[in-house]
PDB file of C-alpha atoms and ligand atoms in Angstrom:
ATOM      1  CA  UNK A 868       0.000   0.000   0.000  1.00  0.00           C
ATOM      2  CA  UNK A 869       3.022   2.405   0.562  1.00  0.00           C
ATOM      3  CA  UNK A 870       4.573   1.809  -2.548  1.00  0.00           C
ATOM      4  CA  UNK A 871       1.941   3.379  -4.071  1.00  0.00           C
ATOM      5  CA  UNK A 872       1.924   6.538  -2.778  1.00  0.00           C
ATOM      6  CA  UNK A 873       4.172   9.527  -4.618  1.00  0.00           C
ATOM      7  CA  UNK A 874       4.704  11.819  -1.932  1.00  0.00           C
ATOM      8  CA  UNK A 875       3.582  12.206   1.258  1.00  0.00           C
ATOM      9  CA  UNK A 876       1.929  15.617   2.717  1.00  0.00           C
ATOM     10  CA  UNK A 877       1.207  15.512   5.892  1.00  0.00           C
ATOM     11  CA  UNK A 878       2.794  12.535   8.532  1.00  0.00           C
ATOM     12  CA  UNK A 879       0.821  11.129  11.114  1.00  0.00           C
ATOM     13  CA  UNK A 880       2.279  13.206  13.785  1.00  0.00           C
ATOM     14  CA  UNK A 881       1.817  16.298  11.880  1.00  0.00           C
ATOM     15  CA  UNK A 882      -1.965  15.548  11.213  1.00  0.00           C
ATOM     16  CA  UNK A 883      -2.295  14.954  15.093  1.00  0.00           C
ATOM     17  CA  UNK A 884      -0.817  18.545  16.482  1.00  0.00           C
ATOM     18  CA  UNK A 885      -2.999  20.122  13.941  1.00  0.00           C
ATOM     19  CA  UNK A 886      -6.428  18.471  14.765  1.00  0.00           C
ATOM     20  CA  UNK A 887      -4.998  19.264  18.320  1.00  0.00           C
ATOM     21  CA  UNK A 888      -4.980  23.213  17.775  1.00  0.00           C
ATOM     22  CA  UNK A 889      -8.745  22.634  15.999  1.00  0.00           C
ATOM     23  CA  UNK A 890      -9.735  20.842  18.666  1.00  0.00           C
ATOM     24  CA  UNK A 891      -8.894  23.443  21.057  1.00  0.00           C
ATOM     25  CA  UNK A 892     -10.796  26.174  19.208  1.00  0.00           C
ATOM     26  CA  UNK A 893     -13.767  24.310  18.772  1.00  0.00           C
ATOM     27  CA  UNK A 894     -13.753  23.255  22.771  1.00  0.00           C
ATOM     28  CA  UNK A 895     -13.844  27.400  22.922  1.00  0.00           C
ATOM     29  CA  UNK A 896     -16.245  28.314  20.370  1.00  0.00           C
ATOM     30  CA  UNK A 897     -18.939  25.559  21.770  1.00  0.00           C
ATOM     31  CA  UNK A 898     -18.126  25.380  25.009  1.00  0.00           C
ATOM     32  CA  UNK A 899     -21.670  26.048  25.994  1.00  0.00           C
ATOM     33  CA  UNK A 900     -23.405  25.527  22.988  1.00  0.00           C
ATOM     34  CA  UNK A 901     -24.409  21.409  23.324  1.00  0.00           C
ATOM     35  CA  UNK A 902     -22.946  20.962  19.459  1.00  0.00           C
ATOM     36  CA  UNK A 903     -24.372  18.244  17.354  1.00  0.00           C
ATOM     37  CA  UNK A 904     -21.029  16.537  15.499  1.00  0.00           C
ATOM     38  CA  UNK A 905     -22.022  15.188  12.243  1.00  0.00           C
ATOM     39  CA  UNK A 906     -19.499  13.045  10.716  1.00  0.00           C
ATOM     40  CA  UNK A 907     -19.610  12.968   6.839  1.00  0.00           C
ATOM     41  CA  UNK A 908     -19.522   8.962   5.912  1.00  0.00           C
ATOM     42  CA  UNK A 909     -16.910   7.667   5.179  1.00  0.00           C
ATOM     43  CA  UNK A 910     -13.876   9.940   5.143  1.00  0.00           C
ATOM     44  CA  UNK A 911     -14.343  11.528   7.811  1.00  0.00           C
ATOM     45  CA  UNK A 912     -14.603   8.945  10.040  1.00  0.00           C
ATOM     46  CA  UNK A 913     -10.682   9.266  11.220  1.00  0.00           C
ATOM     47  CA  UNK A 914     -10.313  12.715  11.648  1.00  0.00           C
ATOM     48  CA  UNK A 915     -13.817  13.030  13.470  1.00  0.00           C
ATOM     49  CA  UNK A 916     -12.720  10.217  15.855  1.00  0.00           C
ATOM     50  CA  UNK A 917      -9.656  12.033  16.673  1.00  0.00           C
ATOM     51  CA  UNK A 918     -10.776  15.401  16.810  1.00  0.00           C
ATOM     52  CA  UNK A 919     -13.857  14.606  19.236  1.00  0.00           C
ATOM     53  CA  UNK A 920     -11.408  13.106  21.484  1.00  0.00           C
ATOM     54  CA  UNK A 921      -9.283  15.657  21.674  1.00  0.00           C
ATOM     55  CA  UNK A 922     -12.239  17.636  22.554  1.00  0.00           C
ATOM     56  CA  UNK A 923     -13.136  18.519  26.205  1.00  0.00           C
ATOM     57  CA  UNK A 924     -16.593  19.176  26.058  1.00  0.00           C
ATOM     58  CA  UNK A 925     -20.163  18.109  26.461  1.00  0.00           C
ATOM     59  CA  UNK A 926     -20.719  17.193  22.356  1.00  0.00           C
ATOM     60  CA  UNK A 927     -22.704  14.866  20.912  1.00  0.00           C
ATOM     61  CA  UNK A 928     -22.128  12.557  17.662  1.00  0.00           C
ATOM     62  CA  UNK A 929     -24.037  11.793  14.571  1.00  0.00           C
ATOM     63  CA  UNK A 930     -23.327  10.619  10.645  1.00  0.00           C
ATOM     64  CA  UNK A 931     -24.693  10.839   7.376  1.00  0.00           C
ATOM     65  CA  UNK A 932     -23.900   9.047   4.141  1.00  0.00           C
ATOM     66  CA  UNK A 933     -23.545  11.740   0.957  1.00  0.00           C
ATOM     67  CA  UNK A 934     -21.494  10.770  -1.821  1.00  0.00           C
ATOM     68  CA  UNK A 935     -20.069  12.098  -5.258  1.00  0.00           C
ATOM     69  CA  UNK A 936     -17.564  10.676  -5.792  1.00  0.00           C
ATOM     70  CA  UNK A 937     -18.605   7.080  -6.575  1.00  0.00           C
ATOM     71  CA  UNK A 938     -14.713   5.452  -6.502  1.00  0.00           C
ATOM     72  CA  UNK A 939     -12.992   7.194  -8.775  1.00  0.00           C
ATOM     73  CA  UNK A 940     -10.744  10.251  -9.292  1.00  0.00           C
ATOM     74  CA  UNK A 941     -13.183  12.765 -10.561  1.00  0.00           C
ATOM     75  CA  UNK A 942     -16.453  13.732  -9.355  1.00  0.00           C
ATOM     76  CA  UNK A 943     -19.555  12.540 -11.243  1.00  0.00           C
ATOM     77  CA  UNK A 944     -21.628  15.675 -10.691  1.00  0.00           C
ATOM     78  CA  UNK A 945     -24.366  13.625  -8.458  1.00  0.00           C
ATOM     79  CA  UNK A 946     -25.217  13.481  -5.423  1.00  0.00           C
ATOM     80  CA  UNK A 947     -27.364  10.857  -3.218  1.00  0.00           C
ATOM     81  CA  UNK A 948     -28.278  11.122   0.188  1.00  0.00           C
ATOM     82  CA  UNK A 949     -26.861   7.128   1.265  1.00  0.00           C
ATOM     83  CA  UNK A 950     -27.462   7.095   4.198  1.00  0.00           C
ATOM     84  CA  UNK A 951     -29.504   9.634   6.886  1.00  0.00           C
ATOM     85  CA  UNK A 952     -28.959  11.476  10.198  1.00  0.00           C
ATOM     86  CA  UNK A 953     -30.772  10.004  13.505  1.00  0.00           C
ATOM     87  CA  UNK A 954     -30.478  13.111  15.438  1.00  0.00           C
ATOM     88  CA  UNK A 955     -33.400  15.514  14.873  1.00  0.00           C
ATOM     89  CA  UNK A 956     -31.440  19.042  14.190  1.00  0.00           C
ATOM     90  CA  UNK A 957     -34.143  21.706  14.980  1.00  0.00           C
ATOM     91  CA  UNK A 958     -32.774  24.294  16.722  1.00  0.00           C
ATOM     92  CA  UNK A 959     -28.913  22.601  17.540  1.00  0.00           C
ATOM     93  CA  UNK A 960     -26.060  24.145  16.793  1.00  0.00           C
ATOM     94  CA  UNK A 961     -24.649  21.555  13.848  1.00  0.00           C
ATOM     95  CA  UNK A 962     -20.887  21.525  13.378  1.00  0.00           C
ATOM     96  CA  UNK A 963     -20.184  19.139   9.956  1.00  0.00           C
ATOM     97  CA  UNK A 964     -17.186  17.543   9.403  1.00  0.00           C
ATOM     98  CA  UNK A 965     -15.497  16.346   6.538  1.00  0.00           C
ATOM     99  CA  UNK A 966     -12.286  14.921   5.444  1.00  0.00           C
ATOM    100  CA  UNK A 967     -11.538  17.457   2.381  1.00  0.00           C
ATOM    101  CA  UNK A 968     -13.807  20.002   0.248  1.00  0.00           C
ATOM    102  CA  UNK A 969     -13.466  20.144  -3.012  1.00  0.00           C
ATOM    103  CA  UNK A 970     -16.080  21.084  -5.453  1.00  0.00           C
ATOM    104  CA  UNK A 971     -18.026  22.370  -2.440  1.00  0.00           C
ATOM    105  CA  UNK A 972     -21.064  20.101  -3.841  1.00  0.00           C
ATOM    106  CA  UNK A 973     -21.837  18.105  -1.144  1.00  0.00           C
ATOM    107  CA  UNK A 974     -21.148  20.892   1.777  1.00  0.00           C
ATOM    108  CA  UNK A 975     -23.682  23.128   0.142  1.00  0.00           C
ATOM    109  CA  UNK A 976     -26.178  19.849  -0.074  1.00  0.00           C
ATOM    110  CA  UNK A 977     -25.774  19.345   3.665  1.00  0.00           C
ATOM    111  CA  UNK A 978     -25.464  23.058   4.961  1.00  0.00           C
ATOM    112  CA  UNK A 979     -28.906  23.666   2.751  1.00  0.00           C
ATOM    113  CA  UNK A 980     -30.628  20.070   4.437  1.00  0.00           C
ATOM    114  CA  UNK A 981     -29.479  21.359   8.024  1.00  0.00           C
ATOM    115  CA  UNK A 982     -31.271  24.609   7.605  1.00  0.00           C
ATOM    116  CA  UNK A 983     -34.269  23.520   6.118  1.00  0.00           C
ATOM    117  CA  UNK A 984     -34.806  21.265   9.081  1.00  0.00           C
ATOM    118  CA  UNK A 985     -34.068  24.131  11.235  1.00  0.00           C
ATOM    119  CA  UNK A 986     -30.305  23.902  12.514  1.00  0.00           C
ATOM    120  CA  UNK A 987     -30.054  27.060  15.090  1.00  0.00           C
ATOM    121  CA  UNK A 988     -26.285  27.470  13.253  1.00  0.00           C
ATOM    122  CA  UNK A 989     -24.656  25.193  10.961  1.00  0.00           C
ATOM    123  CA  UNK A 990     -20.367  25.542  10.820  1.00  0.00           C
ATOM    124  CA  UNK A 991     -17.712  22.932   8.970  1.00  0.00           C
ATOM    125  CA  UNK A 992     -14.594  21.748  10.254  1.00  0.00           C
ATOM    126  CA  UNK A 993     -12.669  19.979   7.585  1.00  0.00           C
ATOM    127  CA  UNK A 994      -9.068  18.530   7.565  1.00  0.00           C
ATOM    128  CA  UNK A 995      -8.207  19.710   4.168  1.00  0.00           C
ATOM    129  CA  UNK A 996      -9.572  22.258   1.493  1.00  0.00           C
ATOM    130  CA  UNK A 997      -8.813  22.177  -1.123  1.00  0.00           C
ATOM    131  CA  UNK A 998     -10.221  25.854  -2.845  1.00  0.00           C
ATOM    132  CA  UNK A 999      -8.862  25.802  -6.580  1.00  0.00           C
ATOM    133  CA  UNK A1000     -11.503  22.613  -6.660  1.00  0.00           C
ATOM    134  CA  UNK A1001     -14.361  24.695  -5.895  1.00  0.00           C
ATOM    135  CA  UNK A1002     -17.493  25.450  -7.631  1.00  0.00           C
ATOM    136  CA  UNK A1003     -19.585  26.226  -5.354  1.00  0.00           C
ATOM    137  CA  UNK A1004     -19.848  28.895  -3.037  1.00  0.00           C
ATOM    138  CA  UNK A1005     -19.734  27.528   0.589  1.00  0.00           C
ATOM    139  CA  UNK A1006     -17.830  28.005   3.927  1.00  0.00           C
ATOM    140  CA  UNK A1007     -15.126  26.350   5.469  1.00  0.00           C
ATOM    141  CA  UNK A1008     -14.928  27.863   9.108  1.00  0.00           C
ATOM    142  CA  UNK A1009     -12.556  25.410  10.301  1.00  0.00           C
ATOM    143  CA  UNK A1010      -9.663  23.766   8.543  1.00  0.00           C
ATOM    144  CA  UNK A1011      -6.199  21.736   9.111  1.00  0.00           C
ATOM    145  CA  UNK A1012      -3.868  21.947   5.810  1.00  0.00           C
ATOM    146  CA  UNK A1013      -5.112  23.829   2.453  1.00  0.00           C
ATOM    147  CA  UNK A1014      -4.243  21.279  -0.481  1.00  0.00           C
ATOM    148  CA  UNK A1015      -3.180  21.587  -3.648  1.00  0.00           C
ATOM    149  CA  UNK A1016      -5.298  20.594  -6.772  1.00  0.00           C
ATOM    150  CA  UNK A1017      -3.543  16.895  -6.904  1.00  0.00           C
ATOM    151  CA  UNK A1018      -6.007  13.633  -5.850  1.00  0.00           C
ATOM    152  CA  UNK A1019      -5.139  12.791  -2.429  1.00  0.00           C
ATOM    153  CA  UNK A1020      -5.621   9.746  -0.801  1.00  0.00           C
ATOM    154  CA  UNK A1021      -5.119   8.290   3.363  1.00  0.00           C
ATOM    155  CA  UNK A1022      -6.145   9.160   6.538  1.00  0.00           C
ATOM    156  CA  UNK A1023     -10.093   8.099   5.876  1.00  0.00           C
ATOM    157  CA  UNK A1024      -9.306   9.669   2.032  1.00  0.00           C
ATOM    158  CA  UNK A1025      -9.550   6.815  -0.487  1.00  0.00           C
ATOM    159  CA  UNK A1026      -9.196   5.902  -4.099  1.00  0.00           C
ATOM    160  CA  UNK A1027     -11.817   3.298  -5.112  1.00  0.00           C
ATOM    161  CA  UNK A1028     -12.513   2.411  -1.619  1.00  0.00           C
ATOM    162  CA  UNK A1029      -8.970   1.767  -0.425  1.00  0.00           C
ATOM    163  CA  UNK A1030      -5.856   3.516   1.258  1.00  0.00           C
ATOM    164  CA  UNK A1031      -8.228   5.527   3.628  1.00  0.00           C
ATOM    165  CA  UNK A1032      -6.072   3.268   6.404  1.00  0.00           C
ATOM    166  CA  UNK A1033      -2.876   5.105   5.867  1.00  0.00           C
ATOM    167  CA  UNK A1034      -2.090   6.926   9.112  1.00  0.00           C
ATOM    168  CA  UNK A1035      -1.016   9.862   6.829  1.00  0.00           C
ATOM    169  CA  UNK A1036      -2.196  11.860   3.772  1.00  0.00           C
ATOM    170  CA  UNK A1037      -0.246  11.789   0.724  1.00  0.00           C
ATOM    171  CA  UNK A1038      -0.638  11.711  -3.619  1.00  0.00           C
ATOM    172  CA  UNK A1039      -0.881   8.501  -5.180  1.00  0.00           C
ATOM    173  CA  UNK A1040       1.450   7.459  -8.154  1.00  0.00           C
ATOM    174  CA  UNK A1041      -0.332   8.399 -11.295  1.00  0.00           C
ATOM    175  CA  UNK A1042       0.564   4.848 -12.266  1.00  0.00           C
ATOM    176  CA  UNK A1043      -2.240   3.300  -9.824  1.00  0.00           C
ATOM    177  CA  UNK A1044      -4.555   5.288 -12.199  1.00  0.00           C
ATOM    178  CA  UNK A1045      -3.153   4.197 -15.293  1.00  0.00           C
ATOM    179  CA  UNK A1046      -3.758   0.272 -14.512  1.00  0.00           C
ATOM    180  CA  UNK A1047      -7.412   0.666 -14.452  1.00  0.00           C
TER     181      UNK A1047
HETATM  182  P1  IMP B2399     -16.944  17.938  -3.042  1.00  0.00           P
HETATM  183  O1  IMP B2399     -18.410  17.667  -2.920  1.00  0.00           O
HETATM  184  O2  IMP B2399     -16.507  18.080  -4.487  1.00  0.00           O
HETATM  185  O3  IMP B2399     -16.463  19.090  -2.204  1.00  0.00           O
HETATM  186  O4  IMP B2399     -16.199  16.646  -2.594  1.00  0.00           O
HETATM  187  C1  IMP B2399     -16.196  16.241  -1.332  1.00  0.00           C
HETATM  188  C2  IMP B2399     -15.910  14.762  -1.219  1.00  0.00           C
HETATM  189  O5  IMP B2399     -15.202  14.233  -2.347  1.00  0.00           O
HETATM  190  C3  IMP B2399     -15.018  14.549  -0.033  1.00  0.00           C
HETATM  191  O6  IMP B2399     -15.759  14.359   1.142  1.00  0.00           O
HETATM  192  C4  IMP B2399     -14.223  13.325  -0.442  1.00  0.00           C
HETATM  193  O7  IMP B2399     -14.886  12.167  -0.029  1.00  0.00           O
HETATM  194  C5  IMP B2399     -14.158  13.373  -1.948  1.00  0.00           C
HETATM  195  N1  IMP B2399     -12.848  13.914  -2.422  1.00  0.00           N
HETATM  196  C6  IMP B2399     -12.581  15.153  -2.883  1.00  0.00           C
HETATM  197  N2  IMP B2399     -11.282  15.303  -3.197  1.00  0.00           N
HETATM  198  C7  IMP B2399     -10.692  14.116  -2.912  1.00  0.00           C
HETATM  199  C8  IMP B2399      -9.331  13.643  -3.011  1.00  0.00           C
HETATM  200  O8  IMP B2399      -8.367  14.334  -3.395  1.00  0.00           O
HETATM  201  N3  IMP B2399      -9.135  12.349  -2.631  1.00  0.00           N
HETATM  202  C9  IMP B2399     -10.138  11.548  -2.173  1.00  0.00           C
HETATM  203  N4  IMP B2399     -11.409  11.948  -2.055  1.00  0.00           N
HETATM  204  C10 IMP B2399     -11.693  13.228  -2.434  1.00  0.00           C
HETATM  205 MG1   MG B2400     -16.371  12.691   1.961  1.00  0.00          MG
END
């Protein structure tokens, strides 16, 4: 699984000490707000796992399933709802996380969904953002490491379902593509 990866970004270490420092801001900013944590299936899983335990405050945890990218390298332009929130949102303060934003597409789907249910506020923490991807106009509030325009893959990031083990984020060989 290593051998296929170019270059890598950010170590394990490094991704650590930065979700620290989020973690510490968002421990100030909701302090006393009783935030809902959605997790963004599947990529986010990692990062939302270590950032809520690096958080010291009363939070609680939810996920939902949205997905563009259906394996590949590019996005298809669609979007499908997989998989749905348990937690009714009315009138909770909604932080979303997500592993990277790209396009934007499926952080304006969500932030839209939240509101229309009636989210009291509705704020993203992402580990990466990537903003020469975008295309649509949304807000990252929060973020670790801004990313170049290059596919990225590890740390709950995948191509085709795999490498989202690596403990780190880094590019895959261009030769992984080429096989397919
Ligand atoms: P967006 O809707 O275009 O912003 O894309 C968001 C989703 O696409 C992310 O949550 C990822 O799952 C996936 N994605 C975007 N860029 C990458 C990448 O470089 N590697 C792996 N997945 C990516
Ligand atoms: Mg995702």
């Amino acid at each position: 699984m290593n051998n296929d990866i170019e270059k890598v970004l950010y170590s394990a270490e490094d991704i650590q000490k930065t979700i620290g420092k989020l973690a510490d801001q968002l421990s100030e900013e909701y302090k006393d707000k009783d935030p809902l944590i959605l997790c963004v299936l599947t990529g986010a899983v990692l990062f939302t796992v270590d950032l809520i335990e690096k958080m010291d405050i009363m939070a609680q945890m939810d996920f939902i399933d949205v997905s563009t990218y259906f394996g590949g390298t590019a996005t298809t332009g669609q979007l499908k709802l997989i998989h749905d929130m348990t937690a009714d949102v009315k009138g909770r303060n909604v932080l979303i996380t997500e592993d990277i934003v790209d396009s934007g597409r499926t952080l304006q789907y969500l932030v839209n969904l939240l509101k229309e249910r009636g989210a009291k506020s509705v704020k993203t923490v992402s580990l990466l953002n990537k903003p020469e991807g975008r295309e649509f106009d949304v807000n990252v509030e929060y973020y670790g490491y801004k990313v170049p325009n290059e596919f990225l893959v590890g740390y709950g990031l995948d191509y085709k379902g795999y490498y989202r083990n690596l403990p780190y984020v880094g590019i895959l060989k261009p030769s992984v593509y080429s096989e397919d």
